[in-house]
Coordinates of C-alpha atoms in Angstrom, one line a residue:
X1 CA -42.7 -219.9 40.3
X2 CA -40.7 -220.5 43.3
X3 CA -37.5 -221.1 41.2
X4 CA -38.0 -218.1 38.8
X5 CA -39.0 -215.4 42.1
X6 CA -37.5 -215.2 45.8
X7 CA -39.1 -215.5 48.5
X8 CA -38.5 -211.7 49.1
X9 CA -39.5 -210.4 45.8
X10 CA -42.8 -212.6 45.9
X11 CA -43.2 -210.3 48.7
X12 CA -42.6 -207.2 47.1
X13 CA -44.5 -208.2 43.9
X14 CA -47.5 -208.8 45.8
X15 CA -47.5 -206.0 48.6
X16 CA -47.5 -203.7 45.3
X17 CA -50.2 -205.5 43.3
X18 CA -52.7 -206.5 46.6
X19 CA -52.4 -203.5 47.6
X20 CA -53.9 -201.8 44.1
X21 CA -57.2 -204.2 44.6
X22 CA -60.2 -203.1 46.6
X23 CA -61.7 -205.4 49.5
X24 CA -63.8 -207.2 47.4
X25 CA -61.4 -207.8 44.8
X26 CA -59.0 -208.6 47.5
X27 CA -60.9 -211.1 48.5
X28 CA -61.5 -213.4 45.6
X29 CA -57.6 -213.1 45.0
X30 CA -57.0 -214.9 48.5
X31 CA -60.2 -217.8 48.3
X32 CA -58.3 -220.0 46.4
X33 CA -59.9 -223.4 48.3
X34 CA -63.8 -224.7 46.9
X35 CA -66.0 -223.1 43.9
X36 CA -65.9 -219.7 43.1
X37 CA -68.3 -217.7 41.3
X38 CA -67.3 -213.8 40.7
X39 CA -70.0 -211.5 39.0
X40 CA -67.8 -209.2 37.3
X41 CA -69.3 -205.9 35.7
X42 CA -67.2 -204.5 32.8
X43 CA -64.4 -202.4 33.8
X44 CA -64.3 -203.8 37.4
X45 CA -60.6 -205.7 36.8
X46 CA -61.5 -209.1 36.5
X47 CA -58.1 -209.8 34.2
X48 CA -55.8 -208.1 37.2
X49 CA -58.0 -210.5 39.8
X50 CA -57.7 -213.4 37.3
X51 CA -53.9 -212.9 37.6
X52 CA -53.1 -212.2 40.6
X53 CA -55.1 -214.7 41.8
X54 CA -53.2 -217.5 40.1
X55 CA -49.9 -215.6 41.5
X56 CA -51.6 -215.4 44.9
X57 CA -52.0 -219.4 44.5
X58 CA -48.4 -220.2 43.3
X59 CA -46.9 -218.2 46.2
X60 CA -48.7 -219.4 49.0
X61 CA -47.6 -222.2 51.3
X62 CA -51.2 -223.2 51.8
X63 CA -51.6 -224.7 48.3
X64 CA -48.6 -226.0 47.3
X65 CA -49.0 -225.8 43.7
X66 CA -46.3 -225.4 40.8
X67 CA -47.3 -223.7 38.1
X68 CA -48.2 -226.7 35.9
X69 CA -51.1 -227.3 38.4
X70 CA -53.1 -224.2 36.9
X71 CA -55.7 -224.1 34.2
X72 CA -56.9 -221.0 33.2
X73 CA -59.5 -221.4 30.5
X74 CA -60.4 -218.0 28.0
X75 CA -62.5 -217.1 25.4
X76 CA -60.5 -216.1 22.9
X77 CA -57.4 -216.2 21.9
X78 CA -57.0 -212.2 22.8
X79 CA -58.2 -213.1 26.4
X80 CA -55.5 -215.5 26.6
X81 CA -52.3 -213.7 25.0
X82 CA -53.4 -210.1 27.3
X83 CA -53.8 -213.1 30.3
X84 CA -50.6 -214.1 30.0
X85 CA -49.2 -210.7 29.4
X86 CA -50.3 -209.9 32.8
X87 CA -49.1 -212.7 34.2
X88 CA -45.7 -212.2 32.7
X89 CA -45.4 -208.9 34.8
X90 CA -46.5 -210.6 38.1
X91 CA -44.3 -213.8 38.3
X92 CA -42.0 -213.9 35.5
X93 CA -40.9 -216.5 33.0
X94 CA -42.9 -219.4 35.6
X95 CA -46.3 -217.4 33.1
X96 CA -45.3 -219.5 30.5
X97 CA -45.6 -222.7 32.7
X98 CA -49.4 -222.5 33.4
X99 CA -52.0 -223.3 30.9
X100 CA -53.5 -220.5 30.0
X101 CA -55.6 -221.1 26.7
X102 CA -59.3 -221.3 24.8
X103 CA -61.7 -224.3 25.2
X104 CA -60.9 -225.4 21.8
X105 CA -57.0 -225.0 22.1
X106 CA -56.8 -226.6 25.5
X107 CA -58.8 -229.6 24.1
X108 CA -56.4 -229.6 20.8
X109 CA -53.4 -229.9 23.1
X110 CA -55.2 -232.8 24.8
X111 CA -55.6 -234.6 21.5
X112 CA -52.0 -234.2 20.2
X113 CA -50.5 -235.1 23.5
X114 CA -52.8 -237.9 23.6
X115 CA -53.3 -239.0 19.9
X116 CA -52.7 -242.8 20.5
X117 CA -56.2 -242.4 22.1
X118 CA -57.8 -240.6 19.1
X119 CA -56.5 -242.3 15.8
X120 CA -57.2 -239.2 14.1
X121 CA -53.5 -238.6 12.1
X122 CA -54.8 -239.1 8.5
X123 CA -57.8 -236.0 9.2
X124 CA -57.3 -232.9 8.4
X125 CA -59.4 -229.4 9.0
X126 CA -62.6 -228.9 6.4
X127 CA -62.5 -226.0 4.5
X128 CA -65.5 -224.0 3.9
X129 CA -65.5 -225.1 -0.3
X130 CA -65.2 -228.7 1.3
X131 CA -67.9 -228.1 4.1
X132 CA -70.4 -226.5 1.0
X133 CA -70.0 -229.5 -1.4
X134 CA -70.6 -232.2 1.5
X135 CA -73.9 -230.3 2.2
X136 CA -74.7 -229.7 -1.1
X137 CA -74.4 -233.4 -1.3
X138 CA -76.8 -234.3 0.8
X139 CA -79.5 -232.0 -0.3
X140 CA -78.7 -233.6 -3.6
X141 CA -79.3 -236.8 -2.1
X142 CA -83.0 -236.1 -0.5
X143 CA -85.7 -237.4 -1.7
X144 CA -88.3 -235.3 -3.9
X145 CA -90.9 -235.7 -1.0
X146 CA -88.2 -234.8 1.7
X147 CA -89.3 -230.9 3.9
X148 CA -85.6 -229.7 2.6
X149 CA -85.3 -230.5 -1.1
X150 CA -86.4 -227.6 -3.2
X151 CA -87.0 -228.8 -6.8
X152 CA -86.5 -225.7 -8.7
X153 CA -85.3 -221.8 -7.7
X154 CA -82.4 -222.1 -5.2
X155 CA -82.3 -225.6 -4.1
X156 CA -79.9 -225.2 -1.9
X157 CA -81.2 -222.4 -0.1
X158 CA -81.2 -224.6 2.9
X159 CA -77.4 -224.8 3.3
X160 CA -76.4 -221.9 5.2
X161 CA -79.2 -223.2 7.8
X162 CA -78.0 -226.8 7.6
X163 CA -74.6 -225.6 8.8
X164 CA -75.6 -223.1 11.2
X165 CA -77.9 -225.9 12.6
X166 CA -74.9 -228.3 12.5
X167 CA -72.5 -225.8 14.5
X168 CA -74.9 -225.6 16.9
X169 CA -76.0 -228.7 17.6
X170 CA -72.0 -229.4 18.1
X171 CA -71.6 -226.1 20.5
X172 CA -74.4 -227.9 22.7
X173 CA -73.4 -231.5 22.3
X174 CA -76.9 -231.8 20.9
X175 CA -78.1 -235.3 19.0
X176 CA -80.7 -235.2 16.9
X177 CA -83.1 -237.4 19.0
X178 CA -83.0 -234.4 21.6
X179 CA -83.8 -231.8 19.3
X180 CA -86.7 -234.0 18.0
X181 CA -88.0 -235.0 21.4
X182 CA -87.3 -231.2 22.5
X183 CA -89.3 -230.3 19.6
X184 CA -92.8 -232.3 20.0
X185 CA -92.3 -231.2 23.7
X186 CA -93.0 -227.4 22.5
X187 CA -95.3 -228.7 19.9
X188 CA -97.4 -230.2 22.8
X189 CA -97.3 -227.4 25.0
X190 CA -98.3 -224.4 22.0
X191 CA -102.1 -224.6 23.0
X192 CA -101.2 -223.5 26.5
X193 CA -98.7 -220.7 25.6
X194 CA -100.3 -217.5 26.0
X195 CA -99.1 -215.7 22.6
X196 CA -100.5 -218.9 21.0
X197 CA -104.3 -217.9 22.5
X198 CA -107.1 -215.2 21.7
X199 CA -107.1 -212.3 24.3
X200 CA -110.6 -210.9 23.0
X201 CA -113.1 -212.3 21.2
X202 CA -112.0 -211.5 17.5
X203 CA -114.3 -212.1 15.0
X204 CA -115.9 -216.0 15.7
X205 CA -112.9 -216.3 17.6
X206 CA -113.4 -216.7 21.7
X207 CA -111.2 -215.6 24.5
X208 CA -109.4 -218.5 25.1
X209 CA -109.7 -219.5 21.6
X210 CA -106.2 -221.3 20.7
X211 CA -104.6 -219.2 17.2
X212 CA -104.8 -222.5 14.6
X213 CA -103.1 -220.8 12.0
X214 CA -100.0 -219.5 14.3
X215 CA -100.4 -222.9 16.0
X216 CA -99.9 -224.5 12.7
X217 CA -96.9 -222.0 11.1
X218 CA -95.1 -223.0 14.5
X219 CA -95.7 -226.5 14.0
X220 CA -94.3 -226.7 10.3
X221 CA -91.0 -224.7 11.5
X222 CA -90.5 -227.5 14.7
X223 CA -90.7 -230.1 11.0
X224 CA -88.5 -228.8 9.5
X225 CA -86.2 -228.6 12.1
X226 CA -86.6 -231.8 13.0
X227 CA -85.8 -233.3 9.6
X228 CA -82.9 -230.9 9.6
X229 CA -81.8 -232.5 12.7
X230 CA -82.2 -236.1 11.3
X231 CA -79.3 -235.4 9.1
X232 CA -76.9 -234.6 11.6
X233 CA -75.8 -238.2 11.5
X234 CA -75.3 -238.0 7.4
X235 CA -73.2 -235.1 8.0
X236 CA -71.1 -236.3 10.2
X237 CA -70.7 -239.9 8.8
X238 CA -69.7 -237.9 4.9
X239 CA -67.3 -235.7 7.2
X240 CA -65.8 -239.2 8.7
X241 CA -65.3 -240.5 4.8
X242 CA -63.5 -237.6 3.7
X243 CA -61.0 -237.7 6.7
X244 CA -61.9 -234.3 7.5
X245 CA -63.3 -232.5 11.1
X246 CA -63.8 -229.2 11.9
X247 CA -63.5 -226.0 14.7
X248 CA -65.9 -227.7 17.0
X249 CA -65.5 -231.0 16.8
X250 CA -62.1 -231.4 19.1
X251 CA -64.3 -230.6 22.0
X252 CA -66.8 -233.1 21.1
X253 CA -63.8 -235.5 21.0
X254 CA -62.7 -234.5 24.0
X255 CA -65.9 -234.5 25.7
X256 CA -65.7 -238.3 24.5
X257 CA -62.5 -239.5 25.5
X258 CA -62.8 -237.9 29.3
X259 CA -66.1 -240.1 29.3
X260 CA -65.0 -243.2 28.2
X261 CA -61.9 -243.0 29.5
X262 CA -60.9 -243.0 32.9
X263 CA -57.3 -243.3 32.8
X264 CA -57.3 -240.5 30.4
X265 CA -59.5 -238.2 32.2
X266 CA -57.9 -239.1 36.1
X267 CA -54.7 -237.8 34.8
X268 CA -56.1 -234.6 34.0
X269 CA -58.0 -234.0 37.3
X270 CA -54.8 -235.2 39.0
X271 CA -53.1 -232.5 37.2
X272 CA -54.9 -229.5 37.2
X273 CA -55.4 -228.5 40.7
X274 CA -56.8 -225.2 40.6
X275 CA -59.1 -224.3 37.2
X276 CA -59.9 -220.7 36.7
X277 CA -62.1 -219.8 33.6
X278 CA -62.8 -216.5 32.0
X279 CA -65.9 -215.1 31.0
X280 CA -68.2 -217.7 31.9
X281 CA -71.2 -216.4 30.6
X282 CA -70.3 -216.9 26.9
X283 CA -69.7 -220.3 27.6
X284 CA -71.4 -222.8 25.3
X285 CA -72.8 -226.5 26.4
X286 CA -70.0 -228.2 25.1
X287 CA -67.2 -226.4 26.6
X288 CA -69.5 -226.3 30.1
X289 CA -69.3 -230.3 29.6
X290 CA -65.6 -229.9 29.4
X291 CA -65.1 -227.6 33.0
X292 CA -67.8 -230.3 34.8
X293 CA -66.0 -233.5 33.7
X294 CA -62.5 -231.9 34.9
X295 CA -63.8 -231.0 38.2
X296 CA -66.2 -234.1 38.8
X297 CA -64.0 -236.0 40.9
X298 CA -64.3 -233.7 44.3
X299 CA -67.3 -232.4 45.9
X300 CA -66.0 -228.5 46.0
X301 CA -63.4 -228.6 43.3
X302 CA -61.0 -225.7 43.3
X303 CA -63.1 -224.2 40.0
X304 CA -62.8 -220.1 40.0
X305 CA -65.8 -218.6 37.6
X306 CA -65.5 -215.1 36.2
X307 CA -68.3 -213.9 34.2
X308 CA -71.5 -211.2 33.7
X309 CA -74.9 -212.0 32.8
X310 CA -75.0 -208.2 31.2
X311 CA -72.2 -209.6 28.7
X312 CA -73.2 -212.5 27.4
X313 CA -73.0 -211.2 23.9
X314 CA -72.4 -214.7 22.3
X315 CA -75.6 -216.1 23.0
X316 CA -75.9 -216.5 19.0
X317 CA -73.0 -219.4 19.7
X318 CA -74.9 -221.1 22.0
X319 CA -73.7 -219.2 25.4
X320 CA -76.1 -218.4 28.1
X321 CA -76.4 -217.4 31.4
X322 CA -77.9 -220.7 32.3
X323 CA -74.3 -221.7 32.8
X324 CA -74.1 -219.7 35.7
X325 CA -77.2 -220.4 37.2
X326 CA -76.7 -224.1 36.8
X327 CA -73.2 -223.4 38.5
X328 CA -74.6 -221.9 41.5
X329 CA -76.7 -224.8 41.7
X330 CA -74.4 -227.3 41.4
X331 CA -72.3 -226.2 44.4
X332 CA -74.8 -224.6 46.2
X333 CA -73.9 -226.1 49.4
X334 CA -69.8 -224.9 49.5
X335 CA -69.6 -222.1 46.5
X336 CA -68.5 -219.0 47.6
X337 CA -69.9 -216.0 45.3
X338 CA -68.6 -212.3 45.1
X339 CA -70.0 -209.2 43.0
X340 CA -67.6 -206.5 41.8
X341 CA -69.5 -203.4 41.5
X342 CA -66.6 -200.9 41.5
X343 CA -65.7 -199.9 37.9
X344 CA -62.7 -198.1 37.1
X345 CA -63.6 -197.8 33.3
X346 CA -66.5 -195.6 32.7
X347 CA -67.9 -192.1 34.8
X348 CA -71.1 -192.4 36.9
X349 CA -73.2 -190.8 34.3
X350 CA -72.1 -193.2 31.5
X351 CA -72.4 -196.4 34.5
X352 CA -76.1 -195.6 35.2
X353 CA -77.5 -194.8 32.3
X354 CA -76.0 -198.3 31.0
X355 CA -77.8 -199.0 34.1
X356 CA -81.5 -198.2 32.5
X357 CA -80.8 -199.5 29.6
X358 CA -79.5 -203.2 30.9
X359 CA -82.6 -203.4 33.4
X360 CA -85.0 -203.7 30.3
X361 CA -83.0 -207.0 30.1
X362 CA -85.4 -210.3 31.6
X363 CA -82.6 -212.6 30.9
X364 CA -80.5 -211.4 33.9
X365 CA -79.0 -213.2 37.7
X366 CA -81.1 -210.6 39.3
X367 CA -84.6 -210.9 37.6
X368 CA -83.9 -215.2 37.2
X369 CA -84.5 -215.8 41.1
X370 CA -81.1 -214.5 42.8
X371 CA -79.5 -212.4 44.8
X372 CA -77.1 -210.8 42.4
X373 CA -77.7 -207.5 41.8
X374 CA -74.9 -205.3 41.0
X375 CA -75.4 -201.5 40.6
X376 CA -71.7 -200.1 39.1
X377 CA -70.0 -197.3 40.5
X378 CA -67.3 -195.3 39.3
X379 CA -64.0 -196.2 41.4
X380 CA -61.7 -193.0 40.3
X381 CA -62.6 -189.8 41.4
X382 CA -61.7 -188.2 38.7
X383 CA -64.8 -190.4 36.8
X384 CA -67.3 -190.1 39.7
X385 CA -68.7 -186.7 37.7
X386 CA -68.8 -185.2 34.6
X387 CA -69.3 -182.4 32.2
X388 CA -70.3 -184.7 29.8
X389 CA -73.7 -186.6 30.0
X390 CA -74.2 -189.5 27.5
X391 CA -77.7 -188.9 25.0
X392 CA -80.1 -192.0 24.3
X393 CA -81.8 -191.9 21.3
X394 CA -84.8 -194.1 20.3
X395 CA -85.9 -195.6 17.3
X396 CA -88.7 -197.3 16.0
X397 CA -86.4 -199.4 14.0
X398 CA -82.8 -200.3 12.3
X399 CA -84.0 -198.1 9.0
X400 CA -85.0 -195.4 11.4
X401 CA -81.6 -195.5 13.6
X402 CA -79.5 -196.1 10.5
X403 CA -80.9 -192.3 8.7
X404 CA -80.5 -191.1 12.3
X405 CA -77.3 -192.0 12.7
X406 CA -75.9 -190.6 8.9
X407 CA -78.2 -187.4 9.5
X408 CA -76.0 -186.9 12.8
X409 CA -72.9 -187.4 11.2
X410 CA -73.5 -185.2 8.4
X411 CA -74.5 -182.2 10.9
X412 CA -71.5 -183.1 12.6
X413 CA -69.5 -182.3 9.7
X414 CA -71.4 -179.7 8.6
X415 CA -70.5 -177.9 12.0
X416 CA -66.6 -178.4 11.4
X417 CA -66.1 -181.8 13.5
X418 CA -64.0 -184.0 11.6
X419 CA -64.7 -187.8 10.4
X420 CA -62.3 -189.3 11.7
X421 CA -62.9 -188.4 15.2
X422 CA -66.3 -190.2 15.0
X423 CA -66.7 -194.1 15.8
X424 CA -69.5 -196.2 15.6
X425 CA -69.6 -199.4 17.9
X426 CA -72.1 -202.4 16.5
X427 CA -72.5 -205.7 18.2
X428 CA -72.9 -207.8 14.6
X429 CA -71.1 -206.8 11.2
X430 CA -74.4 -207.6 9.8
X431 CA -75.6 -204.5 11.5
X432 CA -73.4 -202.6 9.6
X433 CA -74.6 -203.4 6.1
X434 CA -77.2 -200.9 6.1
X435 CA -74.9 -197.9 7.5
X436 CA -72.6 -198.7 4.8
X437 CA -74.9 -199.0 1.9
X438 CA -76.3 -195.4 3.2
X439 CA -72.9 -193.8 3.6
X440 CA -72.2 -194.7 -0.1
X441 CA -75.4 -193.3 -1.3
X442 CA -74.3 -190.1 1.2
X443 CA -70.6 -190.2 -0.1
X444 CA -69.7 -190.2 3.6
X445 CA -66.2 -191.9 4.2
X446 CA -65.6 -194.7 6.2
X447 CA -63.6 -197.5 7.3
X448 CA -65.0 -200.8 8.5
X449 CA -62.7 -203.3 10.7
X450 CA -63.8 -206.3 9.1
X451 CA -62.3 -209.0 7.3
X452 CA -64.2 -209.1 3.3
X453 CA -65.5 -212.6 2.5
X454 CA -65.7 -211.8 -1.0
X455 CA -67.9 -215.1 -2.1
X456 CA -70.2 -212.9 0.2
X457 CA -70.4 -209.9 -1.6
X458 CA -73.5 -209.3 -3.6
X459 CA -72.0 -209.0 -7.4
X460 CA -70.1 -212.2 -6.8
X461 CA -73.1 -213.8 -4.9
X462 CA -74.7 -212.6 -8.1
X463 CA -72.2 -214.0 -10.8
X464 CA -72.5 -217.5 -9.1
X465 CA -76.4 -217.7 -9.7
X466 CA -75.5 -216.8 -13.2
X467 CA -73.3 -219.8 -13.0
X468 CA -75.4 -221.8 -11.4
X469 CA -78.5 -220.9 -14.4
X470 CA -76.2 -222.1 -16.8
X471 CA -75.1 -225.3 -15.4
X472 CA -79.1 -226.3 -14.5
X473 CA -80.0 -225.4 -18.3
X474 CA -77.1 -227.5 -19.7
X475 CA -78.7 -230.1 -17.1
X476 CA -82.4 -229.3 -17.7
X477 CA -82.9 -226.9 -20.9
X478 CA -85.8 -224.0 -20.9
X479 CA -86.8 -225.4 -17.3
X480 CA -85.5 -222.3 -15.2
X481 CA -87.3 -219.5 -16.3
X482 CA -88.0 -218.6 -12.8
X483 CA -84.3 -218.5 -12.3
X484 CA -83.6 -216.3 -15.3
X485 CA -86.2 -213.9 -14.2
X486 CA -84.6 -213.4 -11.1
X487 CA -81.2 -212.9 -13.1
X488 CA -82.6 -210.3 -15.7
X489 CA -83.1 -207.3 -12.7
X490 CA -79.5 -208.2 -11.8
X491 CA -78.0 -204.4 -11.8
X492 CA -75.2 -205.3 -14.3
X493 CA -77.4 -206.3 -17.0
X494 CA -79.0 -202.9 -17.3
X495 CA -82.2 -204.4 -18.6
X496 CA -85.5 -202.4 -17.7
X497 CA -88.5 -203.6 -15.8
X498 CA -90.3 -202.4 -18.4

């Protein structure tokens, strides 16, 4: 930085961009020494502290670091392009010098600027026909008796949970002797877990009577997840054979190469002296291993968390706000923690309101045994009131909300509003399937920002079972008649039920 910016307009950059922060704010930027944790609500500028911190770092005497020196570790690859962009406007060209990338980029670069260390020239990245014929592989290699194989119907219904499974247990740096020992552990302990035990007498059942048959239906799941687990191995071994690897496993590489080698890892440490990482909370296992094994070598690392427990929206992928409890625990005797409660996003009505809502949440800082309560406030004046209150509605389920919804929409346009100044926000695209099935049957217009997987959609999902009939009854004749069943009330075939 120093050779891109003066002296003098390091000065001016900052006595324009401090001066935009609030005390708080202000204050992470300039606690650059030891752990950080910052509990950042949305819309309370944790990209502009993010930023200016790392500028704060590169132009202060006290640190003496060059821009090489900096991690900063994002989510995505949006977090890290608007990160750098921001950046960019603060110090210059010296932006592009810092590290500023995901977990799974950061750990690429590691293996390509390292590759004597990995061996891995000849693999390439598995496709998703490749990753579906390796599993349907294996299930064709069970044995009749084994919990997965399905010997007629859709035998191999079990894929899509195979992978999922798989994905996971990689996110987590799971093996599958921990899922199994995990497992019996919960097995063990079902008796004493209160939805697994009569409340009332029911029947010749006793308060305090254990439920045998929920007992049981819990107890087949935990099997077949751990005999879905015990494949892991055979996944990974036919993945080894066809020279190929996928999204997640450069971080279990990684994770494997900083442990087993020193050298490796010591010149990594050396290097980054000051790691910053971006929404924490949607942090997975795997990447957390990453973080801890950089910053292992001091007692009170200079490691800067940002993150929200009221946005860990990724928790499907393994993230968790265990992260950040585990974090606070880890340094507990040097980390320095800091709430931004100012937002300068959203009015008051819209903030507490959120407010209600979020509190229903038992999987937050605040209700898990801290101190961390954050209670958002409007920052601009102009947002602290206004003539617009935001209207909760309750349902008593998706099919409910989903008619809701369309109803609304039609009285909207009824009343002269047009369609295209109407948005609806959904956390999953799955949750959109039913709106869109209902705005078809409505002839409502839409538009959907999402990417078509078309061996997804239904008539092609469909056509492949057709497919598939026909290649089991070349195998097998007149031995899948509960196949063709199925088939016959396929819409295209127009046959009646009757």
């Amino acid at each position: 930085m120093r050779n891109d910016i003066s002296a003098t307009k390091v000065k001016d950059i900052f006595s324009e961009y401090l001066s935009k922060l609030n005390p708080t704010q202000l204050k992470t930027v300039e606690t650059i020494e030891g752990p950080v944790l910052v509990v950042a609500g949305p819309g309370t500028g944790k990209t502009q502290i993010i930023a200016t911190r790392i500028a704060y770092i590169l132009s202060t005497n006290d640190a003496q670091a060059q821009p090489h020196n900096i991690l900063c570790l994002t989510y995505t690859d949006a977090g890290a392009i608007a990160m750098r962009k921001r950046l960019l406007q603060i110090i210059g060209t010296a932006a592009h010098r810092i590290t500023i990338e995901t977990f799974h980029a950061f750990c690429n670069s590691v293996i390509q600027q390292n590759i004597e260390s990995f061996g891995m020239r000849d693999l390439e990245p598995l496709s998703e026909l490749e990753r579906f014929e390796i599993l349907e592989e294996m299930i064709n290699e069970l044995e009749p008796t084994h919990l997965l194989k399905r010997l007629k119907g859709q035998i191999y219904f079990e894929a899509d949970r195979l992978q999922q499974l798989f994905n996971t247990m990689k996110q987590e740096d799971w093996s599958a002797e921990k899922i199994c020992h995990e497992a019996d552990r919960y097995i063990a302990d079902l008796p004493l877990r209160d939805d697994f035990i009569y409340k009332v007498k029911r029947g010749d059942k006793k308060k305090g009577d254990v439920k045998e048959d929920k007992v049981n239906a819990e107890i087949e799941k935990m099997e077949m997840l751990k005999a879905a687990a015990k494949l892991f191995p055979v996944y990974r071994n036919k993945m080894d054979k066809a020279g190929r690897y996928d999204y997640h496993d450069m971080i279990l590489w990684v994770i494997d190469a900083f442990t087993k080698n020193e050298n490796l890892l010591r010149n990594y440490q050396e290097r980054f002296q000051y790691i910053l990482v971006d929404e924490f909370q949607d942090t997975n296992g795997a990447q957390n291993e990453i973080i801890n094994l950089l910053t292992n070598y001091w007692e009170a690392p200079n490691i800067f968390c940002v993150g929200d427990d009221d946005q860990g929206i990724y928790e499907f992928q393994g993230a968790r706000i265990k992260n950040i409890k585990d974090f606070t625990e880890r340094y507990s005797n040097s980390l320095q923690t800091f709430v931004l409660k100012e937002n300068y996003r959203s009015t008051q009505q819209i903030l507490d309101v959120a407010k209600k809502v979020i509190d229903n949440n038992q999987l937050r800082l605040s209700v898990q045994g801290t101190d961390l309560e954050k209670k958002l406030t409007a920052a601009l004046e102009e947002r602290k009131k206004s003539e617009i209150e935001p209207v909760v509605h309750e349902y008593l389920n998706e099919l409910h909300e989903t008619a809701g919804i369309a109803k609304q929409i039609l009285e909207w346009k009824k009343n002269g509003i047009r369609l295209s100044e109407i948005a609806i926000l959904y956390h999953r695209h799955a949750h959109a399937a039913m709106l869109i099935d209902l705005f078809e049957k409505r002839s409502i217009p839409y538009q959907v920002n999402k990417s078509i997987n078309i061996l997804e959609l239904l008539e092609v999902q469909q056509l492949l079972q057709v497919l598939f009939y026909i290649d089991c009854e070349l195998r097998k004749p007149y031995k899948n008649d509960a196949l063709l069943f199925e088939i016959m009330h396929f819409r295209f075939f127009k046959l009646s039920a009757s």
